[in-house]
mmCIF file of C-alpha atoms in Angstrom:
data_model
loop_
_atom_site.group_PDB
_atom_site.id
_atom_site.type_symbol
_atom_site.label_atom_id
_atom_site.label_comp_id
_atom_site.label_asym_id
_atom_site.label_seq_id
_atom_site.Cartn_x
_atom_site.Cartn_y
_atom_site.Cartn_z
ATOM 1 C CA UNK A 1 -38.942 -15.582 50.218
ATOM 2 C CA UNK A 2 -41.437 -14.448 47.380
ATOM 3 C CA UNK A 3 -41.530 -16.478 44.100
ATOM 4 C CA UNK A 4 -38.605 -15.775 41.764
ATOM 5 C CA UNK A 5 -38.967 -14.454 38.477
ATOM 6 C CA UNK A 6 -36.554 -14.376 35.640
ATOM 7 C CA UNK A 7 -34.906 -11.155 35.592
ATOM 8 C CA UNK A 8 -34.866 -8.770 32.039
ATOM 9 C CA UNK A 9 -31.715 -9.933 30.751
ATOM 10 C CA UNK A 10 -32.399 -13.390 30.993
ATOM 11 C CA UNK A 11 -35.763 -13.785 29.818
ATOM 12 C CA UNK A 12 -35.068 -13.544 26.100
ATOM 13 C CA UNK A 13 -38.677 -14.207 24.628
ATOM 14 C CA UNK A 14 -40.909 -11.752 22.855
ATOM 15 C CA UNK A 15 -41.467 -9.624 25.997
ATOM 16 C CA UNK A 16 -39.112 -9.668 29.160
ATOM 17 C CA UNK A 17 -41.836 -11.023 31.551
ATOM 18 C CA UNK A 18 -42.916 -13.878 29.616
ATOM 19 C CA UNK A 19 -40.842 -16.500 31.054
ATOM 20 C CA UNK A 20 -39.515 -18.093 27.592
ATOM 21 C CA UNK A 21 -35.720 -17.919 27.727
ATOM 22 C CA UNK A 22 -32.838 -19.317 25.520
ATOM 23 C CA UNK A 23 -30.683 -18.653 29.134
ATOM 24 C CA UNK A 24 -29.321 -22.213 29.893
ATOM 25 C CA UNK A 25 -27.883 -20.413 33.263
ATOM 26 C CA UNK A 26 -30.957 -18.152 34.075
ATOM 27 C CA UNK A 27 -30.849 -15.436 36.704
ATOM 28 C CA UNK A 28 -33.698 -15.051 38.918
ATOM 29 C CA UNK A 29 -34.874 -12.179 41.625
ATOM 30 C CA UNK A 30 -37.477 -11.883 44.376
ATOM 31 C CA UNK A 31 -38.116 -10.236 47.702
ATOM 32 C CA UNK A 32 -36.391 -11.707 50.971
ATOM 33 C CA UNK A 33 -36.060 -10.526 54.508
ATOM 34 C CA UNK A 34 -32.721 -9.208 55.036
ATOM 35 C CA UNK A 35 -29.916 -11.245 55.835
ATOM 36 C CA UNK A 36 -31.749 -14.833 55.277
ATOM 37 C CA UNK A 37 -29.970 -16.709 52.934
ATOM 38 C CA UNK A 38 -32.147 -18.138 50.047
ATOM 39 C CA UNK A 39 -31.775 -21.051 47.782
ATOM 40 C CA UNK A 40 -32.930 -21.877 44.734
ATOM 41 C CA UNK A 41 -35.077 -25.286 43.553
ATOM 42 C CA UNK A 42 -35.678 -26.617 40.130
ATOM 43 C CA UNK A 43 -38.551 -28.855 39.709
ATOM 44 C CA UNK A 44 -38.282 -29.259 43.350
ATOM 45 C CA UNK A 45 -34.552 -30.326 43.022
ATOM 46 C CA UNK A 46 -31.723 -27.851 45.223
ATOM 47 C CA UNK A 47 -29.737 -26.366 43.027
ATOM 48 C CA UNK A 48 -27.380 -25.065 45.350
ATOM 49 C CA UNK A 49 -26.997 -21.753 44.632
ATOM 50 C CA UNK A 50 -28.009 -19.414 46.833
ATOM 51 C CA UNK A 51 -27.273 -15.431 48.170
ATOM 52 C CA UNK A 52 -27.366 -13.530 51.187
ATOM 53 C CA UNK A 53 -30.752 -11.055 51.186
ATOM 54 C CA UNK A 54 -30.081 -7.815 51.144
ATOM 55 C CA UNK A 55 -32.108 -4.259 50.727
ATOM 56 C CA UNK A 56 -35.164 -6.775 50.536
ATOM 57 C CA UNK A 57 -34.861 -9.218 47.544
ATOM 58 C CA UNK A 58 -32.349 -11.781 46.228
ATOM 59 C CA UNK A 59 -30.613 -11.898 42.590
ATOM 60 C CA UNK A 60 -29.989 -15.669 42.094
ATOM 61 C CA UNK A 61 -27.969 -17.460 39.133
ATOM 62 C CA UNK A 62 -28.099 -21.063 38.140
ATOM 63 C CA UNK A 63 -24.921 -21.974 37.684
ATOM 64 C CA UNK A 64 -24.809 -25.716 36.762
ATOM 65 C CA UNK A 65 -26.639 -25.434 33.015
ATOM 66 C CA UNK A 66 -30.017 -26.511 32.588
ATOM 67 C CA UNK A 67 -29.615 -28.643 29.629
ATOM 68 C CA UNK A 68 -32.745 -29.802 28.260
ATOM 69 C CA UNK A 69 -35.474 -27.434 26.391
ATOM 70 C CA UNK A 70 -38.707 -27.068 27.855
ATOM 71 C CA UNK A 71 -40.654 -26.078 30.562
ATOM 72 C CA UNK A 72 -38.938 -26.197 34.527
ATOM 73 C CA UNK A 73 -41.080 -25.340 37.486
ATOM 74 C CA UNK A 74 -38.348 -22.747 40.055
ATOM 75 C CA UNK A 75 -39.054 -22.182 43.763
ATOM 76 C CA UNK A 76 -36.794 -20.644 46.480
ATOM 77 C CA UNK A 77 -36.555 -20.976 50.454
ATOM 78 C CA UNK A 78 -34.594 -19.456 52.725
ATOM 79 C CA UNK A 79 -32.247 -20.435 55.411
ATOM 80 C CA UNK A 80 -32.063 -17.748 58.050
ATOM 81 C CA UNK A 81 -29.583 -19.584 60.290
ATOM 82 C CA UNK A 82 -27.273 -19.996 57.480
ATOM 83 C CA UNK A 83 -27.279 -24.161 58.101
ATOM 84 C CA UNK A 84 -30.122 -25.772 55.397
ATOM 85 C CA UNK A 85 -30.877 -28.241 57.790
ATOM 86 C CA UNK A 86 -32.011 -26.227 60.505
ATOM 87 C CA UNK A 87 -34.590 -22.780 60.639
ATOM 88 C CA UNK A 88 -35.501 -23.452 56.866
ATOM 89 C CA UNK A 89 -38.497 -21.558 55.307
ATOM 90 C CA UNK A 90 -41.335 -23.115 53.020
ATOM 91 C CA UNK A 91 -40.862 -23.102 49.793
ATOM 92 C CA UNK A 92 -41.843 -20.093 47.900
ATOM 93 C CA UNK A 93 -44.800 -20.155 45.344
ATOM 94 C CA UNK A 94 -43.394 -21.593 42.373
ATOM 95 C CA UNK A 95 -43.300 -19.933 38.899
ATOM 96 C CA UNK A 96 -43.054 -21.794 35.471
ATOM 97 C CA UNK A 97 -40.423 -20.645 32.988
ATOM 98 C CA UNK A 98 -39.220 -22.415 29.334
ATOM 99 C CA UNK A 99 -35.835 -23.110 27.852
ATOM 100 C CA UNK A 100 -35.804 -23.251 23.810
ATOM 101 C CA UNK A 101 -32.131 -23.228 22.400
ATOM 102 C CA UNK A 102 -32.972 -25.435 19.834
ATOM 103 C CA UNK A 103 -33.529 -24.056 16.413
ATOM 104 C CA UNK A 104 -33.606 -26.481 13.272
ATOM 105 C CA UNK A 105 -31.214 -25.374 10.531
ATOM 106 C CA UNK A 106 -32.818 -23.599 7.563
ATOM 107 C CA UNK A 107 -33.047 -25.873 4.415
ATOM 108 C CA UNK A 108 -33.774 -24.145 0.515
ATOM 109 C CA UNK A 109 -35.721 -26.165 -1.724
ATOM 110 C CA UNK A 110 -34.884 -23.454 -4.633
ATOM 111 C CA UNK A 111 -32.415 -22.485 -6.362
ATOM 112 C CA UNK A 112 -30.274 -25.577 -5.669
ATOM 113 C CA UNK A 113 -26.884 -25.576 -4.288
ATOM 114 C CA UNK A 114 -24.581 -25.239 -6.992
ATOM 115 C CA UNK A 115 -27.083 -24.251 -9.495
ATOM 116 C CA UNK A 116 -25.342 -22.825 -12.661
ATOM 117 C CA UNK A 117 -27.310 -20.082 -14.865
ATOM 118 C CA UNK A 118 -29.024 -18.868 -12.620
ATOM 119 C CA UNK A 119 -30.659 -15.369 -13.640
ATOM 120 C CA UNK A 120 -30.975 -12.326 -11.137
ATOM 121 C CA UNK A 121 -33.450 -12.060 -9.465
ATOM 122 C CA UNK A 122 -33.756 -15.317 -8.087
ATOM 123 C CA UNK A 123 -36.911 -16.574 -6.111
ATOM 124 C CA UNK A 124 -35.236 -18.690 -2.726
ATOM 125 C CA UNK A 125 -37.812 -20.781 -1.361
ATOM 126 C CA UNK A 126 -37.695 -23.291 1.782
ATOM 127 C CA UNK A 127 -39.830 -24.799 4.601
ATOM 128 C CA UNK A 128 -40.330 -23.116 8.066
ATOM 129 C CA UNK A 129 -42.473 -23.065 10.976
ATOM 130 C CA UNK A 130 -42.957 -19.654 12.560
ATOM 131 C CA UNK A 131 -39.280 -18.140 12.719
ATOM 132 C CA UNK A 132 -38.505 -14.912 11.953
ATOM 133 C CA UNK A 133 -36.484 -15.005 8.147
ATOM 134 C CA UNK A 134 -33.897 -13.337 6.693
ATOM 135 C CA UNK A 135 -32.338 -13.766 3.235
ATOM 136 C CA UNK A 136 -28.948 -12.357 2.347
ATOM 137 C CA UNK A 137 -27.768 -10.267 -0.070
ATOM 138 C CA UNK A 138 -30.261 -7.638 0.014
ATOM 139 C CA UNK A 139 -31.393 -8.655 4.091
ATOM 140 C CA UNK A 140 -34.585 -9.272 2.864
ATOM 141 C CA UNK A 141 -37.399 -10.046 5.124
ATOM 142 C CA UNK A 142 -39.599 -13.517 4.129
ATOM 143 C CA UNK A 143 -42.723 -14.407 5.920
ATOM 144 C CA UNK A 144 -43.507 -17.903 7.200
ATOM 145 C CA UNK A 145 -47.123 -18.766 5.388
ATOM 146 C CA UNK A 146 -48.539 -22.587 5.971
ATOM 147 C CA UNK A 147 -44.826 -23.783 6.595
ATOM 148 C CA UNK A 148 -42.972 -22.453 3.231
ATOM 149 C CA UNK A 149 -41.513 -19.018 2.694
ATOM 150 C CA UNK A 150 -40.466 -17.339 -0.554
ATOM 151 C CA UNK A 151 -38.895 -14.460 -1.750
ATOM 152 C CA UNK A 152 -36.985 -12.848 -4.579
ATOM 153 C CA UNK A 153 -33.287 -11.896 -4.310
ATOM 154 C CA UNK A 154 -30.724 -9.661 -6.124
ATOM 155 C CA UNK A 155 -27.472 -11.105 -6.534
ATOM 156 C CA UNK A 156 -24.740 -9.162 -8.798
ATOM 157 C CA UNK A 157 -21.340 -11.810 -7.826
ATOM 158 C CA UNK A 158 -20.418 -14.494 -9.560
ATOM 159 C CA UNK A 159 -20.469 -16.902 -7.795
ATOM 160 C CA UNK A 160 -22.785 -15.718 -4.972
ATOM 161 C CA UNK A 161 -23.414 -16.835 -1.722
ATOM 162 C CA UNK A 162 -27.485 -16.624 -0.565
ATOM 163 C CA UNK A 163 -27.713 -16.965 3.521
ATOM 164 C CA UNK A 164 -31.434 -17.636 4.708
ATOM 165 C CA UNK A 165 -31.259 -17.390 8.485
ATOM 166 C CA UNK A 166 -34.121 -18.390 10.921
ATOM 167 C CA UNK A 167 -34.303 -16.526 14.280
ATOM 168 C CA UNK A 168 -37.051 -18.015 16.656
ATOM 169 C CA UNK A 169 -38.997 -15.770 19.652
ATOM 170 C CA UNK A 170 -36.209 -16.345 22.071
ATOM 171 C CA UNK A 171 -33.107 -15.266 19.767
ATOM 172 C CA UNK A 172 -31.688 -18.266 18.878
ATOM 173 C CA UNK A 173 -30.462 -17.825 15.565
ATOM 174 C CA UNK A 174 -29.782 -20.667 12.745
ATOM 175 C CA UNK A 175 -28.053 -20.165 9.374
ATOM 176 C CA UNK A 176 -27.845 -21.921 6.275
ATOM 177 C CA UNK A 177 -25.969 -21.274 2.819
ATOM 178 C CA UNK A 178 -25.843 -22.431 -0.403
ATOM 179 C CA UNK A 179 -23.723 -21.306 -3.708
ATOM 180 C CA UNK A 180 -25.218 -20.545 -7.227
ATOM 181 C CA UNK A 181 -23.672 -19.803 -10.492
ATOM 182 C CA UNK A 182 -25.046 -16.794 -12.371
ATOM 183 C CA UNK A 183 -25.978 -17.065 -16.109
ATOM 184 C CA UNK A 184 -22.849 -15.471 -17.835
ATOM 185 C CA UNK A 185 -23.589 -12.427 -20.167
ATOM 186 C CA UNK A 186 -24.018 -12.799 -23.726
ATOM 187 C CA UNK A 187 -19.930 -10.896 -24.922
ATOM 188 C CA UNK A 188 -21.932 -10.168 -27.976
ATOM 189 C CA UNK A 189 -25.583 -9.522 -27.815
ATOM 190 C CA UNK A 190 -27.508 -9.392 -30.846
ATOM 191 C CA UNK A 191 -28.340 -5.704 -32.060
ATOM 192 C CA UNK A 192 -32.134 -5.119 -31.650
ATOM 193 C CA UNK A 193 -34.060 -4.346 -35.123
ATOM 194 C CA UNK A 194 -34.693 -0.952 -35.840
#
């Protein structure tokens, strides 16, 4: 059978052909003659899934959950007998693909979690690495520059809640809140000079 490559929908990186994935259960398709049934290896290991060809390819599933992030090596072969230990084809060319479901939690080094008078707008500030960044209220985008990111946000509750939430190239997504206390208004303000 011909090499199999992660289909669309499970090939969650930047693009849908480059082979990073947050998929623990990936689905894989290739060509096949018809009715050979083909099998799927993981770093040379049977998985034990396999499908009857049909129309010329194969749409595979792993179903037991690959578990650890990083890179796995898949191959498939094809039984055309129906009995893996007899009339079993080569192994296909193998194709490299990459796991990632780990994303660290967001941390905010300012304002402080239970900050009290805390004037809007309020710069939030935190370490990264190169995650996408998103700080609520306002959904305001933050860029990742030499491991830090920073930006101003609006708040009008008291007390409010500011969300900074990392999503990484394969869509994992990681959230992290903290509560601050706004500076209360002054009841009576002093009347400005004339």
């Amino acid at each position: 059978p011909g090499t199999p490559d992660l289909i669309s929908a499970s090939d969650t990186g930047s693009s849908d052909t480059d082979d990073f994935t947050n998929d623990t259960t990936p689905t894989f398709t290739g060509t096949c003659r018809d009715d050979e049934e083909v099998y799927l290896k993981i770093n040379d290991v049977e998985t034990g899934d396999y499908v009857t060809c049909s129309s010329s390819s194969y749409t595979l599933t792993v179903t037991d959950a690959l578990t650890t992030d990083g890179p796995y090596q898949v191959s498939a072969f094809a039984s055309s007998s129906g009995l893996i230990s007899s009339g079993v084809s080569a192994d296909s060319v193998y194709d490299i693909f990459e796991i990632y479901t780990v994303l660290p939690t967001p941390n905010i080094f300012s304002p402080l979690d239970g900050a009290t008078d805390v004037v809007s707008p309020v710069t939030v500030t935190g370490s990264c690495t190169s995650e996408e960044i998103l700080i609520n209220p306002g959904a305001v985008a933050a860029t990742c520059t030499d491991s830090a990111y920073s930006a101003d946000i609006t708040f009008s509750t008291s007390p409010a809640t500011i969300t900074v939430t990392f999503t990484d190239f394969v869509g994992n997504a990681s959230s992290t809140s903290i509560v601050i206390n706004p500076a209360a208004e002054d009841p009576d303000p002093e009347p400005e000079p004339d």
